[in-house]
mmCIF file of C-alpha atoms in Angstrom:
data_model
loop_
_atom_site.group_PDB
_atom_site.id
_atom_site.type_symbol
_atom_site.label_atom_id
_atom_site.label_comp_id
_atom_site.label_asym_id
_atom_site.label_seq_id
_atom_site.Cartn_x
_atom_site.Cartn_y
_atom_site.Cartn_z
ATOM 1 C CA UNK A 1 11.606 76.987 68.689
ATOM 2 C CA UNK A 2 12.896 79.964 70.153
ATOM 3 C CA UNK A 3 16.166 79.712 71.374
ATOM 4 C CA UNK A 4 18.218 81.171 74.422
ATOM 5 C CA UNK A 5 18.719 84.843 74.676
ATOM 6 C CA UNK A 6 15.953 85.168 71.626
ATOM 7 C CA UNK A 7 13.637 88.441 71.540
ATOM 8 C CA UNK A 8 11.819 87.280 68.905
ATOM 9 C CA UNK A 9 7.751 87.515 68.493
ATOM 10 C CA UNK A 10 6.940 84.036 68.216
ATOM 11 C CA UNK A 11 4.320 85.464 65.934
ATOM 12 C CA UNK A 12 7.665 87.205 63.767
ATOM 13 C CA UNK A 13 9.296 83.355 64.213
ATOM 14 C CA UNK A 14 6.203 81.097 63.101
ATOM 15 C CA UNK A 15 5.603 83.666 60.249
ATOM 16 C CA UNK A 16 9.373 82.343 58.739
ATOM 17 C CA UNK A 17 8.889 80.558 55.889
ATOM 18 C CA UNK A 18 10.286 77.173 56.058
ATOM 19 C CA UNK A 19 13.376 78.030 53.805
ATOM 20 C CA UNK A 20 13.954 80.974 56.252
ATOM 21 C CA UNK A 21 13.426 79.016 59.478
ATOM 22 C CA UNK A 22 17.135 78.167 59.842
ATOM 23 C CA UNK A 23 17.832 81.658 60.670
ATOM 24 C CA UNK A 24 15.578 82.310 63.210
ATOM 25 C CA UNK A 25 16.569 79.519 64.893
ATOM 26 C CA UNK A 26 20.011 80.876 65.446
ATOM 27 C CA UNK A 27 20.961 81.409 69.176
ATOM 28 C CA UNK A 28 21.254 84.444 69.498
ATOM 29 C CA UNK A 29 23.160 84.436 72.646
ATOM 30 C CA UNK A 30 26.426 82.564 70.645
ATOM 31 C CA UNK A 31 25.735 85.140 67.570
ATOM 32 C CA UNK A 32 26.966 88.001 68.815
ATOM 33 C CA UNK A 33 30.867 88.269 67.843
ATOM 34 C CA UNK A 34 32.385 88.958 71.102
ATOM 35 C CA UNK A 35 30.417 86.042 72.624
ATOM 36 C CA UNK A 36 31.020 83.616 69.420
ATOM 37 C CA UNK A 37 35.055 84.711 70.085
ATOM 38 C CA UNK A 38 34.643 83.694 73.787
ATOM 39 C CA UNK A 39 32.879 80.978 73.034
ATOM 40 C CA UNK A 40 35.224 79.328 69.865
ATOM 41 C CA UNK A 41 38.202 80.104 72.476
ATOM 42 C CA UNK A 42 36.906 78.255 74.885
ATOM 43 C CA UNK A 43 35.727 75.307 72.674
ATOM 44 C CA UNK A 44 39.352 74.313 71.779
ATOM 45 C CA UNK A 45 40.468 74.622 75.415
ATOM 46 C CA UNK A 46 39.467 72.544 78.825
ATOM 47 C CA UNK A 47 39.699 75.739 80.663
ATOM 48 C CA UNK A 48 41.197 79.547 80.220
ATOM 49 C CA UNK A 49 41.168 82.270 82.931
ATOM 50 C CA UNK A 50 39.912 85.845 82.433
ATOM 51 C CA UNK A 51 43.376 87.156 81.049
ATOM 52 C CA UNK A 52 43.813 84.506 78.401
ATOM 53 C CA UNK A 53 40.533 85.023 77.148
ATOM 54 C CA UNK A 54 41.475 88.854 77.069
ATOM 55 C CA UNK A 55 44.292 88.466 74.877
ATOM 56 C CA UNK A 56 42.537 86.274 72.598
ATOM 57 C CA UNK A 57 39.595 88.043 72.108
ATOM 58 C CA UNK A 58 40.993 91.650 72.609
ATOM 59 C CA UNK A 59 37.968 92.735 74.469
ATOM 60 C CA UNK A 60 37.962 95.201 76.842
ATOM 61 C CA UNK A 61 37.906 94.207 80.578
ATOM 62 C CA UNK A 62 34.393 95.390 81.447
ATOM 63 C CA UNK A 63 33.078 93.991 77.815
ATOM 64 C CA UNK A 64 34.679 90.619 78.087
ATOM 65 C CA UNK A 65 33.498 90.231 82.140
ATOM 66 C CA UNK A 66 29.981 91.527 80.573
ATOM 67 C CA UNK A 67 29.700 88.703 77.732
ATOM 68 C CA UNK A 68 30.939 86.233 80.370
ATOM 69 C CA UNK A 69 28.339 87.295 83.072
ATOM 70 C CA UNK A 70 25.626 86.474 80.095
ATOM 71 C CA UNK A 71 27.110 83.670 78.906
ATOM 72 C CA UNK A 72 27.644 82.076 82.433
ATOM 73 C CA UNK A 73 23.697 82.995 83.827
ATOM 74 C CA UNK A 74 22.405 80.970 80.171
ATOM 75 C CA UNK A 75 24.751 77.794 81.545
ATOM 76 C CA UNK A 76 27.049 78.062 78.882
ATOM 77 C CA UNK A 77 30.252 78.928 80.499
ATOM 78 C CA UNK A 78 31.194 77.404 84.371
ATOM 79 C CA UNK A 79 33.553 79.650 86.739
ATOM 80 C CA UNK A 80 35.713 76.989 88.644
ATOM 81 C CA UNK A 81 37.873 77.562 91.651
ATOM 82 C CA UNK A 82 41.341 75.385 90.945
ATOM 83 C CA UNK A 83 44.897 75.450 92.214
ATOM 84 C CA UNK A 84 47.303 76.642 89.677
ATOM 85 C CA UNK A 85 51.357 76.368 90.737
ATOM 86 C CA UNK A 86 49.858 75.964 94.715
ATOM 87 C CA UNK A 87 47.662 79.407 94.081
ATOM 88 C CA UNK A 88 44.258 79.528 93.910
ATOM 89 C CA UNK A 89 43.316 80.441 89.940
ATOM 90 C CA UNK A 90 39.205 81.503 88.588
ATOM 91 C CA UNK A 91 39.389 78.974 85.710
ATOM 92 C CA UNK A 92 36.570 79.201 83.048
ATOM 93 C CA UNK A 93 35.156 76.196 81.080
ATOM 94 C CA UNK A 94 32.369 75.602 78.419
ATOM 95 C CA UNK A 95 29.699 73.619 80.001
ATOM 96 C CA UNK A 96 28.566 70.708 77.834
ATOM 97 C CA UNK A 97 25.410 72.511 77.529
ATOM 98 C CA UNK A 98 27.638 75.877 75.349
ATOM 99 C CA UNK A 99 29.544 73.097 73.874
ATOM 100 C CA UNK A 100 26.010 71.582 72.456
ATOM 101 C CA UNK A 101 25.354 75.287 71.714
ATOM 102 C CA UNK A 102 28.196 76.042 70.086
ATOM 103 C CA UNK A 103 28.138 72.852 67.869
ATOM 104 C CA UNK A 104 24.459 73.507 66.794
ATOM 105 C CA UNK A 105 25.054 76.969 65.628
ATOM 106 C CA UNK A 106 28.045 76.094 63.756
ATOM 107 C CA UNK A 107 25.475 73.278 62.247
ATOM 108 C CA UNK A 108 23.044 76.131 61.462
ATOM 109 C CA UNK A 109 25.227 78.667 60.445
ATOM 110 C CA UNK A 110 26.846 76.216 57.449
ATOM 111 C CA UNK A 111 22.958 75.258 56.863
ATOM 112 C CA UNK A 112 21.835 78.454 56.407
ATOM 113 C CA UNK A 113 24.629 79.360 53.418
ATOM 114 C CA UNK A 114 24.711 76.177 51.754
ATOM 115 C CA UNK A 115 23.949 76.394 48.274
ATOM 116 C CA UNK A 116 23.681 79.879 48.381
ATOM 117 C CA UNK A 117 24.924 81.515 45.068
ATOM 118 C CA UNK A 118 27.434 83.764 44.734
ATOM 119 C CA UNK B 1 34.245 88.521 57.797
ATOM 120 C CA UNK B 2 37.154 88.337 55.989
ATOM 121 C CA UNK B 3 38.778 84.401 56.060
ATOM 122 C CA UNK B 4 37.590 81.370 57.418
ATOM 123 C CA UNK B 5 37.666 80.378 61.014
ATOM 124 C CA UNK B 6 39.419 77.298 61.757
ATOM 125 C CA UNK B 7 39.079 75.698 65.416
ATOM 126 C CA UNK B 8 42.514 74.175 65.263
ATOM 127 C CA UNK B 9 44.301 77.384 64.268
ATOM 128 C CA UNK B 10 42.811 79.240 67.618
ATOM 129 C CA UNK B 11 44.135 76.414 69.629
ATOM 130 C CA UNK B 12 46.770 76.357 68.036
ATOM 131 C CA UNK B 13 48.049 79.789 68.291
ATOM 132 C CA UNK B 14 46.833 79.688 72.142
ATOM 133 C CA UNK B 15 49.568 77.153 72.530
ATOM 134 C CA UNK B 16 52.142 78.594 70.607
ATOM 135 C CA UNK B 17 51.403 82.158 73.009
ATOM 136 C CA UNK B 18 53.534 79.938 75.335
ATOM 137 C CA UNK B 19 56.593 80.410 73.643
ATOM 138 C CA UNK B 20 56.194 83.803 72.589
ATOM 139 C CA UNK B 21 58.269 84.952 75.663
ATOM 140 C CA UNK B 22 61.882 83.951 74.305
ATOM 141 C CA UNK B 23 62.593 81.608 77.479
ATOM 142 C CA UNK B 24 62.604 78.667 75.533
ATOM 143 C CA UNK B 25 65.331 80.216 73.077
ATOM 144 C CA UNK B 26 67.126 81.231 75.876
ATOM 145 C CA UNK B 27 67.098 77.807 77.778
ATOM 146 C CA UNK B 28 67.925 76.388 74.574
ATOM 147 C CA UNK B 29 70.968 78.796 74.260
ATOM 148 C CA UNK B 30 72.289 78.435 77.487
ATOM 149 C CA UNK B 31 72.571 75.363 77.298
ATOM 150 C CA UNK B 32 74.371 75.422 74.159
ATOM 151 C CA UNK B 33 76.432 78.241 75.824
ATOM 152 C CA UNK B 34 77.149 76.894 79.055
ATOM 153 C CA UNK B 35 78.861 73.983 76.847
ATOM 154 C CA UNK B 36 80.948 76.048 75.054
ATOM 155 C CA UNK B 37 82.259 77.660 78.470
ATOM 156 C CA UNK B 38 82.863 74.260 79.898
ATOM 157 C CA UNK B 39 85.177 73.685 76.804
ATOM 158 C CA UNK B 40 87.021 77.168 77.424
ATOM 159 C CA UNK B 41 87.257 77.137 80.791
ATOM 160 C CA UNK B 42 88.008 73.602 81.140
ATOM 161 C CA UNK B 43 85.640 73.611 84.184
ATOM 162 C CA UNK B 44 82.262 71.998 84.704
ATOM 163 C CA UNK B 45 79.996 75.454 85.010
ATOM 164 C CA UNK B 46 76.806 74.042 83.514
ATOM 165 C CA UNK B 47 76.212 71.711 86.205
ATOM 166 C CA UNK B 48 75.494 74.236 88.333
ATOM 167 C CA UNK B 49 74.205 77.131 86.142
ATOM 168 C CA UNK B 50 71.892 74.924 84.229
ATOM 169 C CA UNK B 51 69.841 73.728 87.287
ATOM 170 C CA UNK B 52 69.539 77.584 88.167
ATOM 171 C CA UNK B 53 68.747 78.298 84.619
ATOM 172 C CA UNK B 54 65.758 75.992 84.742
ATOM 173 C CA UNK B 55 64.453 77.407 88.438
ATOM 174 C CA UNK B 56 64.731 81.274 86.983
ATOM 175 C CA UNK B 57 62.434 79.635 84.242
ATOM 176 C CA UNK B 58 60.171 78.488 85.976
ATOM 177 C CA UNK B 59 60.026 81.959 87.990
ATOM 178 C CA UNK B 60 59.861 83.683 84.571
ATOM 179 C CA UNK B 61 56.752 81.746 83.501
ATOM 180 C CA UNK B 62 55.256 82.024 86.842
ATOM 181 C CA UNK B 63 55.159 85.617 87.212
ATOM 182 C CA UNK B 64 56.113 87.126 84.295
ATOM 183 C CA UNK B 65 54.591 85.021 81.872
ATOM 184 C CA UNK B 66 51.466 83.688 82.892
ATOM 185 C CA UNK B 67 49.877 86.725 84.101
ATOM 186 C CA UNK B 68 50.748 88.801 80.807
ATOM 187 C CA UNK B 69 48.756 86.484 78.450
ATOM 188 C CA UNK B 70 46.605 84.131 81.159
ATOM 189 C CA UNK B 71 46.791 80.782 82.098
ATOM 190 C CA UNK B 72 45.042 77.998 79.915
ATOM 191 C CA UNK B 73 44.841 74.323 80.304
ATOM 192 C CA UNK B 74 44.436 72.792 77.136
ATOM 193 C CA UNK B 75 42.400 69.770 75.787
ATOM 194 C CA UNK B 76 43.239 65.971 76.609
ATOM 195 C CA UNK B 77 44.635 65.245 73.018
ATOM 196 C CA UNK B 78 47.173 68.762 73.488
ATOM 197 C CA UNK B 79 48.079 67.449 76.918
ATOM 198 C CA UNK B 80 48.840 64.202 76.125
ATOM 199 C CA UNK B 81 51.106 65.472 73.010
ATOM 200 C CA UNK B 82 53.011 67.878 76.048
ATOM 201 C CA UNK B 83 53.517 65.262 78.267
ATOM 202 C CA UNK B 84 54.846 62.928 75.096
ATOM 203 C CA UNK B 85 57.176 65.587 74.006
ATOM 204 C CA UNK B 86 58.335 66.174 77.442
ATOM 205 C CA UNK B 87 59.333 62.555 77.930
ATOM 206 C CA UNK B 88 61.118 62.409 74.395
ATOM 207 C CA UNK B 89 62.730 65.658 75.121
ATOM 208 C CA UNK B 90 64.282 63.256 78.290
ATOM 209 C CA UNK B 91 65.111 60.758 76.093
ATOM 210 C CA UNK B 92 66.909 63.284 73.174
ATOM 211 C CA UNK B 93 69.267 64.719 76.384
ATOM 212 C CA UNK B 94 70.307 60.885 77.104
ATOM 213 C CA UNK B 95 70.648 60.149 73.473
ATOM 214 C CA UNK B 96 72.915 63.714 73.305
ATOM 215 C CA UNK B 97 74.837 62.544 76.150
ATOM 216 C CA UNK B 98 75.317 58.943 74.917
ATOM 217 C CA UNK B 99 76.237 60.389 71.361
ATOM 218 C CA UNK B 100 79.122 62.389 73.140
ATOM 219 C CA UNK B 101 80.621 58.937 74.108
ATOM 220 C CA UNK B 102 80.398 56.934 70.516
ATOM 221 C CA UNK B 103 82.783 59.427 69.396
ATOM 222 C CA UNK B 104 85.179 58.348 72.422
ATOM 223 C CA UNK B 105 84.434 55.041 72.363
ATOM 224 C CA UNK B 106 85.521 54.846 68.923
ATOM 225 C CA UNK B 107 88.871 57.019 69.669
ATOM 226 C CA UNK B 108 89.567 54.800 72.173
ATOM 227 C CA UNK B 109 90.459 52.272 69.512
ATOM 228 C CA UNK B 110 87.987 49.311 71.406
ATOM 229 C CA UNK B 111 84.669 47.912 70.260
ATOM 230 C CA UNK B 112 86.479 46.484 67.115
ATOM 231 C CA UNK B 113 85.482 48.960 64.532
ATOM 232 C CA UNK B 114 86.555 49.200 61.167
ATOM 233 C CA UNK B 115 90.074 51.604 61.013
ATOM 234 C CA UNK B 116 88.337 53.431 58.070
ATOM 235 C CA UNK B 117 85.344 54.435 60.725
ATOM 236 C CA UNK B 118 87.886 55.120 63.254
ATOM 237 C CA UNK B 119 89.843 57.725 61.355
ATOM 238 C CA UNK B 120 87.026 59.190 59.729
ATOM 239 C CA UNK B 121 85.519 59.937 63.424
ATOM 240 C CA UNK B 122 88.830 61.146 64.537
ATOM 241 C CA UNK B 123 88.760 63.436 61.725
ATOM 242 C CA UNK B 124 85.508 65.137 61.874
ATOM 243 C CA UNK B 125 84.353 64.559 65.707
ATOM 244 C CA UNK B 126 83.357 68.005 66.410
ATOM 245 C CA UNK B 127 81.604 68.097 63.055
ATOM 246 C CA UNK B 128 79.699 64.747 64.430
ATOM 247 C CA UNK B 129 79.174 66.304 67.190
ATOM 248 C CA UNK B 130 77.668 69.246 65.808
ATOM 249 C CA UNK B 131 75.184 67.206 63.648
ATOM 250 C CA UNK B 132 74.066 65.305 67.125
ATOM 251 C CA UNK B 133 73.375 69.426 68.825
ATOM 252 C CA UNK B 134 71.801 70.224 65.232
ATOM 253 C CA UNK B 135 69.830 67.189 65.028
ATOM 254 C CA UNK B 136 68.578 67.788 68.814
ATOM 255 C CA UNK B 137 67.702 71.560 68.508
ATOM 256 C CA UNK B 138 65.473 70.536 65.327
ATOM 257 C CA UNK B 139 63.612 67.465 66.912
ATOM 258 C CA UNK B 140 62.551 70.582 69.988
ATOM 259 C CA UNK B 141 61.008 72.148 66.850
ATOM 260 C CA UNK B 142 59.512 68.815 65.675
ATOM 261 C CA UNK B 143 58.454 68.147 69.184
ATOM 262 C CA UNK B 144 57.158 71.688 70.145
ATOM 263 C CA UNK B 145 56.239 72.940 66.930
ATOM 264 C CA UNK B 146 57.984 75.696 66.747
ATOM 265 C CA UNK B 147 59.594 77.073 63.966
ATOM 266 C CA UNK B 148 61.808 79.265 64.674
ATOM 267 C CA UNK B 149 64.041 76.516 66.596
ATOM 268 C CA UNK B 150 64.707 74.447 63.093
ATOM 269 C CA UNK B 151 66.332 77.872 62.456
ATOM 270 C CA UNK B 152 68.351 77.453 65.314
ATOM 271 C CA UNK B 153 69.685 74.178 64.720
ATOM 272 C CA UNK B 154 70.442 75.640 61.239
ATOM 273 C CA UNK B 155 72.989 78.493 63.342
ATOM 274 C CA UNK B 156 74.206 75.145 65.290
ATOM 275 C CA UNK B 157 74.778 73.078 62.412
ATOM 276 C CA UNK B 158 76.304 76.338 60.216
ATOM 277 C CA UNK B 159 78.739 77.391 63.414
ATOM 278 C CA UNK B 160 80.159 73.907 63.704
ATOM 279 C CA UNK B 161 80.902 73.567 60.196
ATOM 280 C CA UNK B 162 82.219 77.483 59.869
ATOM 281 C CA UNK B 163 84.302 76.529 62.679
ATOM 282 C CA UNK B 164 85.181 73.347 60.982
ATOM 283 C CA UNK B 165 86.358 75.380 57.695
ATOM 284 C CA UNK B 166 88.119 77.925 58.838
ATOM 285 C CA UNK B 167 90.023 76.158 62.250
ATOM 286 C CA UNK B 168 88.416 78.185 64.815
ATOM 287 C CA UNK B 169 88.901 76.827 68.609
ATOM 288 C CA UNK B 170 86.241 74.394 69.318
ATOM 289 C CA UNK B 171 85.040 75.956 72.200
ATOM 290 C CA UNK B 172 83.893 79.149 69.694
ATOM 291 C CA UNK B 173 81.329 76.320 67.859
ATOM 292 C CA UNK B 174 78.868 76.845 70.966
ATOM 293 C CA UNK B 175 79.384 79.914 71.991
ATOM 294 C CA UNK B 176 78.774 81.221 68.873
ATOM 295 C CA UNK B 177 75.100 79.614 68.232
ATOM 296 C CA UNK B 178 74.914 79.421 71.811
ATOM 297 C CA UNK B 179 75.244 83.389 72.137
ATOM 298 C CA UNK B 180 73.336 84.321 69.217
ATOM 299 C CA UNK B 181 69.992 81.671 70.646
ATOM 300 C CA UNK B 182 70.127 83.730 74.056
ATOM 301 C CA UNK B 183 70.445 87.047 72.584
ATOM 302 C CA UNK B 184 67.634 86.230 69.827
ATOM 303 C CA UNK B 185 65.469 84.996 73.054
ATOM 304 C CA UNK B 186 66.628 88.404 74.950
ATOM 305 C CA UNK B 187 64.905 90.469 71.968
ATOM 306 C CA UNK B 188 61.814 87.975 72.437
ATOM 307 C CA UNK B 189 61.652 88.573 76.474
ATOM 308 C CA UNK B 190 62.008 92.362 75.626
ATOM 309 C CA UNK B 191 59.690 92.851 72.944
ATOM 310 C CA UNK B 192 56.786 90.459 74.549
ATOM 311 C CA UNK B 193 56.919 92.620 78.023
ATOM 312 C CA UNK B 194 56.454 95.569 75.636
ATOM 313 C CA UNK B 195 53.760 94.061 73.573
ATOM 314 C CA UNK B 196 51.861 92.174 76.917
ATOM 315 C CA UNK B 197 51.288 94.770 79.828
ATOM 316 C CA UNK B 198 49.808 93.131 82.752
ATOM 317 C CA UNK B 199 46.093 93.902 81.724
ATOM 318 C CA UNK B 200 43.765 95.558 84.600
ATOM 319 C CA UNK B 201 39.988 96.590 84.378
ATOM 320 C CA UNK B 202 41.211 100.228 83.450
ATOM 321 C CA UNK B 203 43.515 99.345 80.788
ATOM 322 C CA UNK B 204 42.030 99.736 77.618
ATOM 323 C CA UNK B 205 42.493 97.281 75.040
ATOM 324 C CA UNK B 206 44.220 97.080 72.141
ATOM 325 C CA UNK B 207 44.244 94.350 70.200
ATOM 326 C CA UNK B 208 42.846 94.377 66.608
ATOM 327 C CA UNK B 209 39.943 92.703 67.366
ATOM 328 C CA UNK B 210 38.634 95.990 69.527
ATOM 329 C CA UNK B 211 35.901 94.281 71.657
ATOM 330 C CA UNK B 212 34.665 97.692 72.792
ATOM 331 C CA UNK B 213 33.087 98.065 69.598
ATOM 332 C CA UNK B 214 31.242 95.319 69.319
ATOM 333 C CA UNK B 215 27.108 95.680 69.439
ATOM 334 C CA UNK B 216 26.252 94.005 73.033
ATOM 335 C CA UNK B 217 22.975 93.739 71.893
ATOM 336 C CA UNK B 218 21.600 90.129 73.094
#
């Protein structure tokens, strides 16, 4: 299966070996750091806004809005428009479809180095 | 990767952001302070400073606060434990209140208690009194969990019984702690406006993690 965000061949992907296929089933989109960071932030929250998820990540303003743009067009992440203290506040939230995503590549990631020695 | 990532610590440490701005410390104080001033001046000043303490706040969090280090709104279970800490937080200020009359009740020589109780409450009612402030400033830690407040209700506790030992005027056992919370939640205001500049798209970051380094490859 070739997951979202995935440049793979799906020649380079069937080749895996079956002990190997783990890995290349990783999402690729939640691997990347910055985008795991977003991601794990917003997994233990209902909703953050842009500056929160600045300070917790420490990514720059055009990186951060980047990641989110990507994250948001694969469905992961939802921009909604709500009413903080009377004002209106951008409010972003994992969709249940990142949360599923998020939750599978934690599965896979603790798949991938069990048993591994050290 | 150096140690191990743990969901509950990130939420954690998103909540405790919250209190990173000293207001909390200084409401706390304040309050504690305001007291004290009552008991010099002989006149009732927190019932009107408190309510004003509260509404600068709430302006504090509002615009000083919030857009410094974001807005978030946490998960159910987190919002639930708010609102219950909120409502026990009501219930401690009663119990405080109603504590301050036992004390009285008991001078008062009714309610038939024992003489032994009577003296004894006589004798030490400020240090009673100083366990109830003590025992309220630590149940905001247990409530909030935050720290740094059981420290605080260890400066209550320690003032009333310094003040106890060496026959201060009983007005000096809150202003004291009282002084020393505010002051302590001054240095916190100070040195989170230094540490959180209101972030814009030029501003470079700099927090450890250094985002702008990371590979945006997909």
């Amino acid at each position: 299966m070739l997951r979202q965000g995935g440049q793979r061949s799906m020649t380079g992907h069937e080749a895996a070996s079956e002990e190997l296929r783990p890995i290349a089933d990783i999402d690729r989109l939640v691997h990347e750091p910055a985008r795991l960071m977003i991601l794990a932030s917003l997994y233990v929250v209902e909703s953050a806004d842009f500056v929160f998820l600045l300070r917790q990540t420490g990514l720059t303003w055009g990186n951060l809005s980047s990641h989110m743009t990507k994250l948001e067009a694969a469905g992961y992440i939802e921009v909604e428009k709500e009413f903080v203290e009377r004002k209106p506040h951008t409010m972003l939230k994992l969709t249940s479809k990142g949360r599923v995503a998020f939750r599978e590549y934690r599965r896979s990631m603790e798949q991938v180095f069990e048993g591994l020695p050290d | 990767m150096s140690g191990k990532v743990d969901l509950r610590k990130i939420e954690r440490k998103a909540y405790l952001a919250y209190f990173e701005d000293g207001l909390w410390d200084m409401v706390i104080g304040l309050f504690i302070l305001c007291f004290g001033i009552d008991m010099a001046t002989g006149s009732p000043s927190s019932s009107f400073v408190l309510p004003c303490v509260m509404a600068i706040g709430w302006a504090v969090k509002r615009w000083i606060t919030y857009p410094r280090i974001g807005y978030v709104r946490f998960a159910p279970a987190r919002q639930l434990r708010i609102r219950k800490s909120m409502g026990v937080l009501v219930l401690l200020l009663f119990l405080t209140a109603l504590s301050g009359l036992v004390p009285l009740f008991a001078l008062s020589g009714r309610g038939g208690l024992p003489t032994g109780l009577v003296s004894w409450v006589k004798e030490h009612t400020l240090l009673l009194f100083g366990g109830v402030w003590a025992i309220m400033v630590a149940a905001l830690a247990l409530l909030f969990g935050v720290k740094r407040f059981y420290a605080y209700a260890a400066i209550v506790m320690g003032s009333f019984v310094g003040g106890y030992l060496f026959e201060v005027e009983p007005y000096w056992y809150f202003l004291v702690p009282g002084g020393v919370i505010v002051l302590l939640g001054l240095v916190m205001l100070i040195r989170f406006l230094t540490m959180y500049p209101i972030p814009s798209p030029e501003m470079p970051s700099d927090a450890p993690a250094g985002g702008a380094a990371f590979d945006d490859r997909p």
